[in-house]
Amino acid sequence: MAAAQQTKLRWGELEEDDGEDLDFLLPPRQVIGPDENGIKKVIEYRFNDDGNKVKITTTSRTRKLANARLSKRAIERRSWPKFGDAVHEDVGSRLTMVSTEEILLERPRAPGSKPEEPKAGGDSLAQLGKGGAVLMVCRTCGKKGDHWTSRCPYKDLAQPAEGFVDKPPVSESTTAAAGATKGTYVPPSQRAGAERTGSDMRRRNDENSVRVTNLSEDTREPDLLELFRPFGAVSRVYVAVDQKTGMSRGFGFVNFVNREDAQRAINKLNGYGYDNLILRVEWATPRAN
Amino acid sequence: MRPILMKGHERPLTFLKYNRDGDLLFSCAKDHTPTVWFADNGERLGTYRGHNGAVWCCDVSRDSMRLITGSADQSVKLWNVQTGEQLYSFNFGSPARAVDLAVGDKLAVITTDPFMDSPSAIHVKQISRDPSDQTGESVLTIKGPQGRINRAVWGPLNKTIISAGEDAVVRIWDSETGKLLKESDKESGHKKTITALSKSTDGSHFLTGSLDKSAKLWDARTLTLIKTYVTERPVNAVAMSPLLDHVVLGGGQDASNVTTTDHRAGKFEAKFFDKILQEEIGGVKGHFGPINALAFNPDGKSFSSGGEDGYVRLHHFDSDYFNIKI
C-alpha cells in the first residue's frame, strides 16, 4: 500500500484500496471558532463505508465553567498531546457528555427530622392523613383517601364511605395499605423478614394537576408558582420548554396538594389576563365522570 | 448542576484520584486501562495501557508527573503521566489492592491480597527520582492482618501507615520498624469490611467507610473515633470536602442484587453529610449502579463519582451549594 502512494496514483487502483489510505486526498480539517457564544465548528472530510467522500460538520458549544484559577503547570498540561487510546478518538464517539438532566442536591424531606422513614408507603399515607389533606383519589371509583387506583377492588372491598371523607382516620389508611400488599409482586429482597431497604415509591399524584395554556413566552416556573400559590399548597410546577430554543412553549402544569384548591384556582384563573394574554386553566386530564 | 458523564471505561469503576492542582482526574476500573481526564470539561487526555487485570487503586505524585497504579494482575506500575509510558513494574505474587505515595514521593505503600498460601501484606517501596535507578526491593514488609487490606495510606509525616480492610479493624503501623502501634476498638469500630479510607487535606484525620452501613471519622495520630455517619446502605466510597465541613458517602446495595429491585431502592446516590453535626445534607442521584469511587477536587468546587455502571460523573457545584444551612 505504501508503494501505491509513492508511485503516481492511478484511478484504476483506487477502487481496490480500502479507502483508509486515501485520507491524503481529503481536504484538511477545519476548525471555526469558538466564537463569543462558545460555539465551535469542526469540519472534517472522510470516506464512508461505500467509499464516498462525506463532509462531517460537528458543532459544539463549550460551556464556561467558573473561571478557575489554574497554576502555570496546569495550563501547560492543558496543551499536552493526547496519548494512549485517546489519540484515535472518533468525532462521534462521545465519551464525554453533559447530562441532559438537571441534578440537584436533594435535601432530605424535612431538615432536622429523621432522614428516611422505614416504611415508605404506609407512613407517607399516615402523614397525609394527619395533615388533613387527601392526596389519593381513586381513579376507578372516585373515592378519596381509602386506596390507590391500581389496587381498587371496586365497591366490594371498599369500606363504607360516608360520602366524601375529608379526613380519613389514620388507622384506616394504614390497614388499607397493609391489605393491599397481598397479591402484588414483591421482590425477594423486600419481602417481610428480609432486610428492608424500603423504596420510597412516592407516586406522583397527577390527580390534582391543572393545565395552564396560552402562557406568554416569558413565563417561567417561579412566575407560575407565584400566580397559583395563593390558592393552596402546590406540589409541582412545570412549564414546557422547547429543547432547542429554550423558549417556553406556552403551556404548563401545576399540581395542587388539595383538589379543592385546584378547583378554586381553575374557577378564578380561567380567562384571567396575564402578561397580555388570556389564560386558559383547566383540569389536566379530562375526567371520565 | 448538570454533571458531565464520562464513558471511557467498559467495566465498573474502582478508584478516582485528582492531582494536586485539581486539573487532572485519574480513573481506575476493572477494564485494565487507567485513564486520565481533564477535570474541568471531562475531556479524555489519555490512557495507560499495560495492565492485564482490574486496576484497583492509583496515586499521583505531587508534581503530577508520575502515576502509580495497583492491579489484580499482581503488579504495581509506575507511569509517566504525560505520555502514558510505563516506567517500571513491581511484580508481586498476589494481586495488589492499594497504593499510596508518601509525602515527598520517595516512598510508596502497597498492599497485596491473600492469594494461594501467601497472606495479605503491606509493602513499602522506594521510589527513585530517575526511573532507570528504580529497583523492586521492599524497604519493609508487614504481615499480620487477616483478609484483604483494602486501603493503606501514610500517616502524618510519613511516620506511620494506616491500614484498613476486610477484618474491619483500622490499624496504625510504625513505617520504619513495621510494629503495630494502634488498633481500633472492636466496640466502637466498624462491624464489617472497611471498603474505603480517605485522608483529610491536612492529614490530621481520616474517614473510613464500611459495609456495615456507616462511615467513621478518626484522628490520624491517636486513632480516636471522632464521628460516625450512619446511612441506610453499604458504603463503598467516601470523600471529604477540602472546602466545607462536608463528607460524602457513596454506595448502594450489593451489585448482585441490583437487578432484583427498583432502581430507587438501590440508593445509588452520593449522600452528603455535615461533618460536625453528622446530619444528612442531601443526596446527588444519577448512577444506575452502586458508587464505587468518590473524589473531591482539591479546590472543593467539584466532585466526581464512579459507579458500577462504568460511568464517571463529574459534578460542578451550583453556587447555592456553598451556602447550605443546616
XYZ file of C-alpha atoms in Angstrom:
615
model
C 0.000 0.000 0.000
C 2.880 2.297 0.704
C 4.081 1.599 -2.805
C 0.792 2.801 -4.203
C 1.332 6.117 -2.525
C 4.806 6.517 -3.868
C 4.029 5.795 -7.489
C 1.757 8.127 -9.406
C -1.739 7.491 -8.375
C -3.808 5.697 -10.940
C -7.546 5.911 -10.629
C -7.950 2.347 -11.647
C -6.235 1.232 -8.496
C -8.272 3.391 -6.223
C -11.203 1.017 -6.236
C -9.148 -1.814 -4.796
C -7.857 0.169 -1.926
C -9.804 0.017 1.278
C -10.179 3.739 1.317
C -8.395 4.426 4.565
C -5.108 5.103 2.881
C -6.616 7.765 0.714
C -7.052 10.207 3.520
C -4.385 12.422 1.976
C -6.823 13.135 -0.823
C -9.241 14.771 1.553
C -9.346 18.478 2.283
C -7.766 19.300 5.634
C -9.710 19.519 8.871
C -11.139 22.935 9.523
C -11.866 24.434 12.885
C -14.019 27.538 13.104
C -14.444 29.400 16.337
C -15.070 29.210 19.193
C -16.948 32.480 18.804
C -18.176 34.734 21.581
C -21.007 32.322 22.356
C -18.544 29.492 22.715
C -19.783 27.766 19.580
C -17.105 25.834 17.758
C -17.440 24.251 14.345
C -15.205 21.412 13.195
C -15.439 20.419 9.540
C -13.912 17.085 8.627
C -13.920 15.010 5.489
C -13.700 11.288 5.344
C -14.746 8.291 3.300
C -17.790 6.393 4.370
C -18.315 2.677 4.004
C -19.292 2.983 0.352
C -16.129 4.851 -0.458
C -17.904 8.159 -0.937
C -16.457 11.332 0.378
C -18.555 12.808 3.149
C -18.285 16.064 4.974
C -18.840 15.957 8.710
C -19.620 19.167 10.463
C -19.575 18.988 14.234
C -20.920 21.975 16.066
C -20.154 22.067 19.743
C -20.612 24.629 22.405
C -18.042 24.936 25.129
C -19.574 25.999 28.362
C -17.650 28.297 30.556
C -17.386 26.658 33.925
C -16.376 29.070 36.631
C -13.233 30.939 35.770
C -10.972 28.685 37.754
C -7.556 29.973 38.545
C -5.069 27.481 37.251
C -1.442 27.123 38.066
C 1.187 27.526 35.359
C 1.790 23.809 35.331
C -1.889 23.138 34.912
C -2.125 25.487 31.944
C 0.867 23.730 30.449
C -0.790 20.372 30.951
C -3.823 21.666 29.126
C -1.841 21.586 25.893
C -0.350 18.164 26.373
C -0.933 15.961 23.359
C -3.324 13.101 23.788
C -1.888 9.648 24.265
C -2.970 6.026 24.540
C -6.485 5.295 23.335
C -7.378 8.977 23.388
C -5.314 9.567 20.226
C -7.672 7.646 17.978
C -10.818 9.112 19.360
C -13.531 9.465 16.721
C -15.515 12.609 16.361
C -18.711 10.756 17.041
C -17.595 8.564 19.914
C -18.932 10.995 22.513
C -17.130 9.658 25.520
C -17.848 12.815 27.431
C -21.370 14.134 27.552
C -23.110 16.726 29.592
C -26.071 15.245 31.358
C -29.378 16.236 29.838
C -30.872 16.030 33.261
C -30.523 18.709 35.856
C -29.329 17.017 39.032
C -29.974 18.758 42.300
C -28.557 18.175 45.698
C -31.733 16.707 47.109
C -32.324 17.743 50.663
C -33.873 15.174 52.948
C -37.591 15.811 53.353
C -37.508 17.970 56.426
C -34.154 19.185 57.660
C -33.777 18.079 61.234
C -36.214 15.189 61.050
C -35.294 11.591 60.507
C -33.845 11.240 57.018
C -35.723 8.157 55.932
C -38.944 6.551 57.045
C -38.608 2.822 57.412
C -41.976 2.093 55.854
C -42.442 4.263 52.823
C -45.971 3.523 51.684
C -47.823 3.317 54.959
C -46.007 6.209 56.509
C -46.485 8.784 53.847
C -50.107 7.777 53.812
C -50.438 8.237 57.518
C -48.661 11.551 57.390
C -51.052 12.821 54.820
C -53.932 11.730 56.990
C -52.534 13.739 59.854
C -52.064 16.782 57.722
C -55.732 16.755 56.850
C -55.017 16.728 53.137
C -56.303 13.915 50.992
C -53.911 13.152 48.203
C -55.414 9.969 46.914
C -58.474 9.856 44.812
C -59.293 6.559 43.261
C -59.450 6.898 39.541
C -61.713 3.887 39.237
C -64.369 4.654 41.786
C -63.527 8.242 42.636
C -63.371 7.612 46.329
C -60.939 9.593 48.384
C -58.323 8.542 50.841
C -59.069 4.864 51.004
C -56.976 3.201 48.415
C -54.857 3.756 45.359
C -56.394 3.394 41.965
C -54.338 0.421 40.871
C -55.492 -1.549 43.816
C -59.112 -0.540 43.663
C -61.063 -3.702 44.253
C -64.256 -1.900 43.228
C -67.096 -1.467 45.627
C -66.971 -4.820 47.346
C -63.832 -4.326 49.379
C -64.179 -0.615 49.902
C -65.046 0.491 53.385
C -68.476 2.030 53.718
C -67.931 5.586 52.663
C -69.727 8.473 54.282
C -69.942 10.446 51.105
C -66.619 12.149 50.616
C -64.486 11.643 53.646
C -62.157 14.527 54.050
C -60.094 13.268 56.920
C -59.839 9.520 56.997
C -58.786 8.146 60.359
C -55.148 7.224 60.413
C -55.758 3.651 61.427
C -57.984 3.021 58.462
C -55.454 4.182 55.954
C -52.726 2.011 57.397
C -54.857 -1.105 57.262
C -55.689 -0.333 53.678
C -52.018 -0.142 52.859
C -51.298 -3.378 54.666
C -54.101 -5.233 52.968
C -53.051 -4.055 49.586
C -49.657 -5.750 49.774
C -51.057 -9.186 49.091
C -51.496 -10.182 45.515
C -48.821 -7.852 44.194
C -45.308 -8.953 43.339
C -42.738 -8.099 45.946
C -39.096 -8.686 45.124
C -37.459 -11.231 47.437
C -35.179 -8.681 48.989
C -38.143 -6.638 50.124
C -40.439 -9.366 51.397
C -41.347 -9.434 55.032
C -38.454 -10.750 57.058
C -35.895 -9.705 54.509
C -33.777 -6.726 55.347
C -35.884 -3.782 54.409
C -34.329 -1.333 52.069
C -37.681 0.351 51.567
C -38.124 2.011 48.206
C -39.741 5.348 48.503
C -42.373 4.734 45.923
C -43.926 8.104 46.195
C -46.018 8.241 43.149
C -46.573 11.496 41.532
C -50.086 12.461 42.241
C -51.331 13.633 38.910
C -54.880 13.777 40.117
C -54.885 17.424 41.064
C -52.982 18.502 38.034
C -54.081 21.703 36.344
C -53.162 22.566 32.815
C -52.413 26.180 32.040
C -52.318 27.176 28.400
C -51.805 30.403 26.493
C -48.940 31.452 28.703
C -46.665 34.164 27.464
C -43.186 33.114 26.432
C -41.595 34.943 29.311
C -43.456 32.972 31.931
C -41.210 30.767 33.973
C -41.935 28.277 36.703
C -41.416 30.704 39.588
C -43.942 33.083 37.968
C -46.472 30.348 37.710
C -45.856 29.321 41.278
C -46.372 32.874 42.394
C -49.613 33.010 40.487
C -51.028 29.773 41.848
C -49.688 29.635 45.352
C -52.382 31.848 46.860
C -54.926 29.126 46.162
C -53.238 26.468 48.260
C -50.275 24.187 48.622
C -48.662 23.479 45.268
C -46.662 20.300 44.872
C -45.264 20.742 41.395
C -44.994 23.456 38.781
C -43.843 22.722 35.295
C -43.554 24.903 32.212
C -42.978 23.177 28.897
C -39.781 24.461 27.344
C -38.613 23.903 23.828
C -35.437 21.828 23.966
C -33.767 23.621 21.102
C -34.628 27.232 21.551
C -35.030 27.269 25.298
C -38.232 29.246 24.864
C -41.406 28.498 26.693
C -43.884 26.567 24.620
C -46.762 28.435 26.138
C -48.244 25.862 28.432
C -47.541 24.312 31.776
C -48.896 22.237 34.608
C -49.496 22.988 38.229
C -50.187 20.242 40.749
C -52.078 21.052 43.886
C -51.965 19.085 47.049
C -55.666 19.549 47.503
C -58.275 19.112 44.852
C -60.426 21.888 46.241
C -57.622 24.384 45.892
C -57.109 23.289 42.319
C -60.789 23.759 41.568
C -60.751 27.232 43.075
C -57.683 28.127 41.043
C -59.411 26.966 37.885
C -62.547 28.920 38.668
C -60.606 32.039 39.387
C -57.842 31.999 36.830
C -59.505 30.578 33.757
C -59.857 33.559 31.464
C -57.624 35.675 33.649
C -55.440 38.170 31.838
C -51.788 37.516 32.469
C -48.990 39.215 30.590
C -51.342 40.499 27.845
C -52.712 37.043 27.224
C -55.845 35.393 28.439
C -55.037 32.280 30.373
C -56.865 29.055 29.879
C -56.842 26.972 33.028
C -58.444 23.545 33.172
C -58.030 20.106 34.614
C -55.040 18.449 33.004
C -56.729 15.141 32.348
C -60.303 15.178 31.112
C -62.290 13.437 33.781
C -64.317 10.394 32.995
C -67.227 11.319 35.231
C -25.973 21.256 38.361
C -25.569 19.338 35.153
C -22.984 16.651 35.689
C -20.545 15.662 32.960
C -20.767 11.978 32.117
C -17.574 10.244 31.108
C -17.949 6.853 29.493
C -14.385 5.743 28.934
C -14.468 2.536 30.899
C -16.173 -0.644 29.906
C -16.224 -2.135 33.381
C -17.101 -0.884 36.851
C -15.022 1.948 38.231
C -12.791 1.173 41.191
C -10.979 4.369 42.108
C -10.770 8.076 41.339
C -7.986 10.488 42.132
C -7.371 14.175 41.404
C -3.887 15.552 41.074
C -2.822 18.280 43.466
C -3.741 21.168 41.186
C -7.122 19.630 40.546
C -6.900 19.897 36.755
C -6.487 16.174 36.066
C -8.688 13.319 37.178
C -7.371 9.760 37.143
C -9.842 6.911 36.980
C -9.254 3.221 37.546
C -11.643 0.493 36.528
C -11.828 -3.242 36.214
C -11.107 -2.902 32.471
C -7.281 -2.854 32.759
C -6.692 0.697 31.480
C -6.428 3.582 33.909
C -7.492 6.811 32.226
C -6.727 10.467 32.777
C -9.291 13.214 32.109
C -9.257 16.976 32.228
C -11.181 17.728 35.377
C -12.837 20.899 34.104
C -14.637 19.675 30.989
C -14.207 15.906 31.234
C -12.213 15.561 28.054
C -10.100 12.420 27.888
C -6.387 13.136 27.863
C -5.037 9.633 27.650
C -4.945 6.058 28.827
C -2.238 3.954 30.429
C -2.005 0.649 28.615
C -0.118 -2.268 30.065
C -2.048 -3.805 32.918
C -3.544 -7.190 32.435
C -6.164 -7.188 35.141
C -8.560 -4.990 37.063
C -6.857 -1.857 38.336
C -7.798 -1.283 41.963
C -6.069 1.864 43.006
C -3.777 4.656 41.908
C -1.915 7.662 43.199
C -0.255 10.588 41.511
C 2.879 12.404 42.555
C 2.736 15.951 43.857
C 4.251 17.363 40.656
C 1.727 15.389 38.544
C 4.472 13.671 36.571
C 4.262 10.131 37.945
C 1.329 7.830 38.327
C 1.393 4.619 40.332
C -1.292 2.001 39.801
C -2.005 -1.263 41.585
C -3.695 -4.053 39.708
C -5.109 -7.531 40.122
C -2.549 -8.748 37.568
C -0.145 -8.920 40.534
C 1.784 -5.861 39.506
C 2.137 -2.243 40.509
C 3.254 0.013 37.701
C 4.833 3.434 37.545
C 3.827 5.630 34.604
C 4.798 8.869 33.009
C 1.627 10.926 33.388
C 2.258 12.985 30.272
C 2.995 10.255 27.732
C 1.358 7.164 29.167
C 4.665 5.361 29.025
C 5.293 2.634 31.579
C 8.395 3.394 33.643
C 8.609 0.459 35.992
C 6.659 -2.559 37.126
C 6.808 -4.059 40.613
C 5.763 -7.688 40.496
C 4.173 -9.499 43.372
C 2.914 -12.997 43.979
C -0.606 -11.802 44.615
C -2.986 -9.078 43.408
C -2.175 -5.533 44.521
C -5.066 -3.734 46.170
C -3.965 -0.313 47.382
C -1.163 2.107 46.600
C -0.293 5.415 48.200
C 2.666 7.725 47.716
C 4.277 9.224 50.780
C 4.749 12.945 51.254
C 7.818 13.725 49.136
C 7.033 10.930 46.667
C 10.085 8.920 47.693
C 8.189 6.020 49.213
C 5.088 4.114 48.264
C 2.970 1.805 50.351
C 1.401 -1.108 48.507
C -0.956 -3.760 49.855
C -1.355 -7.207 48.355
C -4.282 -9.581 48.727
C -4.120 -13.022 50.267
C -3.508 -15.454 47.410
C -2.803 -19.192 47.342
C -0.801 -19.715 50.572
C 0.554 -16.218 50.972
C -1.297 -13.963 53.418
C -2.066 -10.324 52.719
C 0.819 -7.950 53.176
C 1.760 -4.281 53.258
C 4.914 -3.427 51.308
C 6.888 -0.209 51.405
C 8.900 0.517 48.254
C 11.474 3.143 47.499
C 10.572 5.309 44.504
C 13.581 6.717 42.651
C 13.604 10.123 41.094
C 15.151 8.685 37.946
C 13.174 5.697 36.683
C 16.340 3.962 35.463
C 17.547 3.644 39.074
C 14.286 2.093 40.198
C 14.559 -1.239 41.992
C 11.852 -3.603 43.089
C 13.113 -4.303 46.589
C 10.842 -3.717 49.514
C 12.060 -1.449 52.276
C 9.621 -3.044 54.663
C 7.032 -5.794 54.550
C 4.297 -6.040 57.143
C 2.209 -9.176 57.543
C -0.417 -9.956 60.106
C -3.938 -8.757 59.382
C -6.356 -11.389 58.149
C -8.143 -10.947 54.848
C -7.717 -8.233 52.258
C -6.276 -4.894 53.201
C -8.465 -2.613 51.135
C -6.660 0.640 51.825
C -3.333 1.679 53.261
C -2.213 5.295 53.452
C 0.631 7.230 55.009
C 0.091 8.870 58.379
C 1.371 12.297 59.437
C 4.985 12.994 58.438
C 5.280 9.514 56.879
C 5.902 8.152 60.371
C 3.004 5.763 60.319
C 0.975 3.694 57.901
C -2.771 3.483 58.386
C -4.404 0.334 57.055
C -7.947 -0.972 56.964
C -9.592 -3.930 55.323
C -11.775 -6.985 55.483
C -11.260 -7.647 59.186
C -12.995 -4.304 59.934
C -10.104 -3.078 62.087
C -8.205 0.146 61.450
C -4.519 -0.250 62.293
C -1.655 2.186 62.620
C 1.836 0.797 61.982
C 5.248 2.288 62.502
C 6.527 2.911 58.980
C 10.172 2.251 59.926
C 10.006 -0.818 62.099
C 6.710 -2.261 60.967
C 5.477 -2.515 64.549
C 1.762 -2.332 65.229
C 1.187 0.876 67.175
C -2.571 1.149 67.471
C -5.672 -0.797 66.650
C -9.242 0.449 66.508
C -11.546 -0.672 69.268
C -13.830 -3.597 68.442
C -16.730 -1.994 70.317
C -16.721 1.425 68.687
C -15.126 0.386 65.404
C -16.641 -0.954 62.227
C -18.545 -4.214 62.265
C -17.983 -5.271 58.667
C -15.391 -4.945 55.900
C -13.907 -1.480 55.560
C -14.100 -0.582 51.886
C -12.785 2.948 51.722
C -10.425 5.254 53.526
C -9.792 8.870 52.749
C -7.491 11.355 54.459
C -8.317 14.984 55.107
C -6.305 17.544 53.170
C -4.050 18.273 56.124
C -3.773 14.607 57.054
C -4.886 15.164 60.636
C -7.915 12.946 60.423
C -9.371 10.384 58.071
C -12.683 8.859 57.137
C -13.441 5.169 56.694
C -16.466 3.649 55.007
C -17.710 0.165 55.665
C -20.249 -2.385 54.530
C -21.826 -2.069 57.992
C -23.617 0.966 56.501
C -21.647 3.568 58.360
C -18.658 5.817 57.919
C -16.399 6.864 60.755
C -14.083 9.786 61.250
C -10.829 9.058 63.122
C -7.926 11.045 64.444
C -4.865 10.075 62.415
C -2.440 10.258 65.362
C -4.350 8.831 68.280
C -6.879 6.709 66.386
C -9.722 8.053 68.484
C -13.147 7.838 66.962
C -14.412 11.368 66.334
C -17.683 10.975 64.438
C -19.934 8.330 62.965
C -22.186 8.846 59.953
C -24.966 6.324 59.653
C -26.646 5.660 56.349
C -29.029 3.020 55.063
C -26.841 1.228 52.569
C -23.353 -0.294 52.482
C -20.679 2.353 51.985
C -18.226 1.690 49.150
C -16.602 5.081 48.834
C -16.004 8.113 50.985
C -14.655 11.596 50.380
C -14.197 14.740 52.418
C -14.679 18.245 51.126
C -11.491 20.271 51.412
C -13.529 23.473 51.444
C -16.572 22.909 53.626
C -17.292 20.647 56.552
C -18.973 18.082 54.375
C -18.380 14.397 53.892
C -19.742 12.370 51.007
C -20.616 8.711 51.195
C -21.229 6.588 48.149
C -22.512 3.098 47.970
C -25.626 1.154 47.305
C -26.881 -2.312 47.598
C -24.699 -5.206 46.590
C -24.161 -5.283 42.828
C -25.534 -8.819 42.635
C -28.929 -7.659 43.911
C -29.298 -4.622 41.710
C -31.481 -6.198 39.063
C -33.973 -7.567 41.547
C -35.205 -4.228 42.812
C -36.496 -0.900 41.703
C -33.631 1.474 40.986
C -34.862 3.857 43.620
C -34.494 1.112 46.210
C -30.821 0.712 45.373
C -29.900 4.047 46.920
C -27.196 4.836 44.429
C -26.967 8.471 45.420
C -23.896 10.136 46.794
C -25.001 11.266 50.247
C -23.686 14.477 51.727
C -23.372 14.750 55.496
C -22.359 17.598 57.716
C -19.003 16.600 59.111
C -19.610 18.036 62.539
C -23.335 17.659 63.116
C -23.355 14.214 61.460
C -26.603 15.195 59.818
C -27.562 14.450 56.262
C -27.438 17.453 53.951
C -28.623 15.857 50.760
C -28.129 13.323 48.026
C -26.940 13.507 44.444
C -28.597 10.948 42.208
C -27.634 9.704 38.803
C -25.799 6.413 38.832
C -27.512 3.239 37.732
C -25.386 1.100 39.986
C -23.600 1.355 43.315
C -20.983 4.077 43.637
C -17.524 2.532 43.940
C -15.355 5.611 43.937
C -15.611 9.223 45.049
C -13.147 12.062 44.891
C -13.304 15.740 45.725
C -11.476 18.287 43.629
C -8.768 19.869 45.817
C -10.489 23.241 45.337
C -13.700 21.804 46.811
C -15.861 23.160 43.986
C -16.485 19.924 42.169
C -16.516 16.239 42.898
C -16.659 13.111 40.819
C -18.174 9.714 41.390
C -17.524 6.434 39.662
C -20.071 3.669 39.620
C -20.559 0.017 38.984
C -22.317 1.225 35.804
C -18.966 2.209 34.254
C -19.648 5.936 34.236
C -17.674 8.680 35.864
C -19.924 11.604 36.739
C -18.227 14.917 37.252
C -20.290 17.409 39.243
C -19.514 21.111 39.398
C -21.486 22.529 42.280
C -24.039 25.264 41.828
C -23.395 28.401 43.786
C -26.185 27.619 46.266
C -24.266 24.547 47.447
C -21.772 26.803 49.169
C -24.296 28.388 51.483
C -26.407 25.468 52.578
C -27.607 25.939 56.108
C -28.498 23.076 58.353
